[in-house]
Amino acid sequence: MHRPTVPPPAAVCFSTLVTVQVGDLNYGKHLANDAVLKIAHEVRLRWLASIGLSETDIGGCGLIMTAAVVQYHNQAFHGDELRADVGIAETAAAGFRFDSALIRTRDGLPVAAAQCHMAAFDYAAGRARRLPPEFRQCLAALPRADGTEAV
């Protein structure tokens, strides 16, 4: 059976620390699979805040996730501190790929990597739209190692 490979971000543009909370655990007492996407969402909000934006306003519209791929590497447990590294890839007219990797700080082991495909979305009109020009410029200024160019 094919197993997708999700590499860590090729070029890191933002990092933050998160702690595994009790609500992030599953019945096996380790980080739950669904909690990885929840953490990726938190990390995305922190990245946007660091550039003065929010998920509901990137310059006249918001963002919506259209797809996600997660690869799990190692377990994490309650209280573990994780470093979340972020990179942006595959920028297009209406969206981009938000890459993140979770690394356990006490031993440097990768816990998980996620690719979240994000699209510009006009929530009032209920439809996708192009990324606002100012946001596209912001994305274009980020470190990139994937060979793509901002549109």
mmCIF file of C-alpha atoms in Angstrom:
data_model
loop_
_atom_site.group_PDB
_atom_site.id
_atom_site.type_symbol
_atom_site.label_atom_id
_atom_site.label_comp_id
_atom_site.label_asym_id
_atom_site.label_seq_id
_atom_site.Cartn_x
_atom_site.Cartn_y
_atom_site.Cartn_z
ATOM 1 C CA MET A 1 0.000 0.000 0.000
ATOM 2 C CA HIS A 2 1.312 3.432 -0.937
ATOM 3 C CA ARG A 3 2.160 5.620 2.037
ATOM 4 C CA PRO A 4 2.472 9.349 1.314
ATOM 5 C CA THR A 5 5.726 10.996 2.308
ATOM 6 C CA VAL A 6 5.472 14.472 3.808
ATOM 7 C CA PRO A 7 8.877 16.119 4.113
ATOM 8 C CA PRO A 8 9.522 18.929 6.589
ATOM 9 C CA PRO A 9 9.377 22.472 5.180
ATOM 10 C CA ALA A 10 12.135 23.029 2.637
ATOM 11 C CA ALA A 11 12.686 26.594 3.895
ATOM 12 C CA VAL A 12 11.493 27.616 7.372
ATOM 13 C CA CYS A 13 9.849 31.044 7.566
ATOM 14 C CA PHE A 14 8.446 30.780 11.111
ATOM 15 C CA SER A 15 8.907 28.633 14.220
ATOM 16 C CA THR A 16 6.986 28.452 17.466
ATOM 17 C CA LEU A 17 6.806 26.181 20.500
ATOM 18 C CA VAL A 18 3.703 24.224 21.509
ATOM 19 C CA THR A 19 3.141 21.902 24.439
ATOM 20 C CA VAL A 20 1.163 18.677 24.157
ATOM 21 C CA GLN A 21 -1.967 19.182 26.269
ATOM 22 C CA VAL A 22 -4.123 16.516 27.926
ATOM 23 C CA GLY A 23 -6.859 17.165 25.337
ATOM 24 C CA ASP A 24 -4.368 16.291 22.580
ATOM 25 C CA LEU A 25 -4.022 12.688 23.782
ATOM 26 C CA ASN A 26 -5.790 9.556 22.583
ATOM 27 C CA TYR A 27 -6.604 6.331 24.438
ATOM 28 C CA GLY A 28 -2.964 5.248 23.973
ATOM 29 C CA LYS A 29 -1.942 8.291 26.043
ATOM 30 C CA HIS A 30 0.088 9.794 23.203
ATOM 31 C CA LEU A 31 -0.562 12.621 20.738
ATOM 32 C CA ALA A 32 -3.747 11.815 18.824
ATOM 33 C CA ASN A 33 -3.750 11.821 15.032
ATOM 34 C CA ASP A 34 -6.453 14.505 14.839
ATOM 35 C CA ALA A 35 -4.570 16.694 17.334
ATOM 36 C CA VAL A 36 -1.752 17.114 14.804
ATOM 37 C CA LEU A 37 -4.108 19.039 12.487
ATOM 38 C CA LYS A 38 -5.386 21.043 15.457
ATOM 39 C CA ILE A 39 -1.806 21.982 16.317
ATOM 40 C CA ALA A 40 -1.083 22.836 12.664
ATOM 41 C CA HIS A 41 -4.097 25.157 12.773
ATOM 42 C CA GLU A 42 -2.809 26.856 15.943
ATOM 43 C CA VAL A 43 0.620 27.245 14.377
ATOM 44 C CA ARG A 44 -0.932 28.747 11.217
ATOM 45 C CA LEU A 45 -2.819 31.298 13.356
ATOM 46 C CA ARG A 46 0.423 32.222 15.159
ATOM 47 C CA TRP A 47 2.273 32.616 11.844
ATOM 48 C CA LEU A 48 -0.465 34.852 10.455
ATOM 49 C CA ALA A 49 -0.486 36.937 13.668
ATOM 50 C CA SER A 50 3.296 37.336 13.365
ATOM 51 C CA ILE A 51 2.762 39.074 10.007
ATOM 52 C CA GLY A 52 -0.190 41.133 11.262
ATOM 53 C CA LEU A 53 -2.979 39.041 9.728
ATOM 54 C CA SER A 54 -5.609 36.504 10.779
ATOM 55 C CA GLU A 55 -7.236 33.495 9.179
ATOM 56 C CA THR A 56 -10.439 35.488 8.688
ATOM 57 C CA ASP A 57 -8.680 38.520 7.201
ATOM 58 C CA ILE A 58 -5.638 38.256 4.961
ATOM 59 C CA GLY A 59 -6.477 41.545 3.296
ATOM 60 C CA GLY A 60 -10.146 41.460 2.340
ATOM 61 C CA CYS A 61 -10.895 37.748 2.613
ATOM 62 C CA GLY A 62 -10.042 34.760 4.752
ATOM 63 C CA LEU A 63 -8.473 31.347 4.288
ATOM 64 C CA ILE A 64 -10.034 27.911 4.028
ATOM 65 C CA MET A 65 -8.296 24.532 4.024
ATOM 66 C CA THR A 66 -8.971 22.497 0.890
ATOM 67 C CA ALA A 67 -6.802 19.441 1.624
ATOM 68 C CA ALA A 68 -4.371 18.069 4.183
ATOM 69 C CA VAL A 69 -1.790 15.299 4.294
ATOM 70 C CA VAL A 70 -0.145 14.232 7.548
ATOM 71 C CA GLN A 71 2.719 11.839 8.139
ATOM 72 C CA TYR A 72 3.358 10.564 11.654
ATOM 73 C CA HIS A 73 6.917 9.755 12.755
ATOM 74 C CA ASN A 74 7.179 9.382 16.554
ATOM 75 C CA GLN A 75 4.926 9.540 19.563
ATOM 76 C CA ALA A 76 4.607 12.620 21.751
ATOM 77 C CA PHE A 77 3.199 12.599 25.263
ATOM 78 C CA HIS A 78 1.494 14.960 27.681
ATOM 79 C CA GLY A 79 3.799 17.847 28.543
ATOM 80 C CA ASP A 80 6.196 17.289 25.645
ATOM 81 C CA GLU A 81 7.369 20.538 24.112
ATOM 82 C CA LEU A 82 7.282 20.557 20.322
ATOM 83 C CA ARG A 83 8.927 23.022 17.972
ATOM 84 C CA ALA A 84 6.721 23.724 14.978
ATOM 85 C CA ASP A 85 8.614 24.790 11.855
ATOM 86 C CA VAL A 86 6.607 26.413 9.058
ATOM 87 C CA GLY A 87 7.251 26.813 5.352
ATOM 88 C CA ILE A 88 5.178 28.038 2.424
ATOM 89 C CA ALA A 89 5.172 26.201 -0.908
ATOM 90 C CA GLU A 90 3.231 25.945 -4.160
ATOM 91 C CA THR A 91 1.931 29.503 -4.166
ATOM 92 C CA ALA A 92 -0.746 30.043 -6.827
ATOM 93 C CA ALA A 93 -3.247 32.747 -7.728
ATOM 94 C CA ALA A 94 -5.875 31.515 -5.271
ATOM 95 C CA GLY A 95 -3.903 29.605 -2.650
ATOM 96 C CA PHE A 96 -0.737 28.057 -1.297
ATOM 97 C CA ARG A 97 0.543 25.065 0.628
ATOM 98 C CA PHE A 98 1.248 25.529 4.335
ATOM 99 C CA ASP A 99 3.919 23.030 5.419
ATOM 100 C CA SER A 100 4.674 22.315 9.052
ATOM 101 C CA ALA A 101 6.846 19.911 10.986
ATOM 102 C CA LEU A 102 6.583 19.083 14.682
ATOM 103 C CA ILE A 103 9.893 18.259 16.374
ATOM 104 C CA ARG A 104 10.168 17.101 19.996
ATOM 105 C CA THR A 105 12.588 19.562 21.617
ATOM 106 C CA ARG A 106 14.030 17.231 24.293
ATOM 107 C CA ASP A 107 15.595 14.868 21.764
ATOM 108 C CA GLY A 108 15.135 16.511 18.342
ATOM 109 C CA LEU A 109 13.023 13.652 16.984
ATOM 110 C CA PRO A 110 10.382 14.462 14.360
ATOM 111 C CA VAL A 111 6.854 13.771 15.600
ATOM 112 C CA ALA A 112 4.804 14.623 12.497
ATOM 113 C CA ALA A 113 4.772 16.656 9.301
ATOM 114 C CA ALA A 114 1.719 18.178 7.647
ATOM 115 C CA GLN A 115 0.905 19.821 4.341
ATOM 116 C CA CYS A 116 -2.249 21.931 4.403
ATOM 117 C CA HIS A 117 -3.528 23.320 1.117
ATOM 118 C CA MET A 118 -5.045 26.719 1.782
ATOM 119 C CA ALA A 119 -7.245 28.829 -0.488
ATOM 120 C CA ALA A 120 -8.452 32.408 -0.295
ATOM 121 C CA PHE A 121 -12.119 32.398 0.636
ATOM 122 C CA ASP A 122 -14.762 35.125 0.770
ATOM 123 C CA TYR A 123 -16.919 33.949 3.668
ATOM 124 C CA ALA A 124 -19.596 36.625 3.086
ATOM 125 C CA ALA A 125 -20.078 35.501 -0.530
ATOM 126 C CA GLY A 126 -19.420 31.828 0.237
ATOM 127 C CA ARG A 127 -16.885 31.355 -2.559
ATOM 128 C CA ALA A 128 -13.199 31.040 -3.316
ATOM 129 C CA ARG A 129 -11.323 34.031 -4.702
ATOM 130 C CA ARG A 130 -7.821 35.115 -5.648
ATOM 131 C CA LEU A 131 -5.284 35.843 -2.939
ATOM 132 C CA PRO A 132 -5.209 39.588 -2.170
ATOM 133 C CA PRO A 133 -2.211 41.278 -3.859
ATOM 134 C CA GLU A 134 -0.678 42.400 -0.543
ATOM 135 C CA PHE A 135 -0.840 38.857 0.825
ATOM 136 C CA ARG A 136 0.713 37.450 -2.371
ATOM 137 C CA GLN A 137 3.552 39.965 -1.972
ATOM 138 C CA CYS A 138 4.021 38.842 1.622
ATOM 139 C CA LEU A 139 4.222 35.191 0.511
ATOM 140 C CA ALA A 140 6.660 36.090 -2.267
ATOM 141 C CA ALA A 141 9.021 37.673 0.276
ATOM 142 C CA LEU A 142 9.252 34.495 2.385
ATOM 143 C CA PRO A 143 12.215 32.114 2.179
ATOM 144 C CA ARG A 144 11.443 29.427 -0.416
ATOM 145 C CA ALA A 145 13.317 26.344 -1.434
ATOM 146 C CA ASP A 146 10.672 24.562 -3.525
ATOM 147 C CA GLY A 147 11.508 26.252 -6.800
ATOM 148 C CA THR A 148 8.046 27.767 -7.262
ATOM 149 C CA GLU A 149 7.391 31.444 -7.783
ATOM 150 C CA ALA A 150 4.585 33.489 -6.328
ATOM 151 C CA VAL A 151 1.779 34.320 -8.752
#
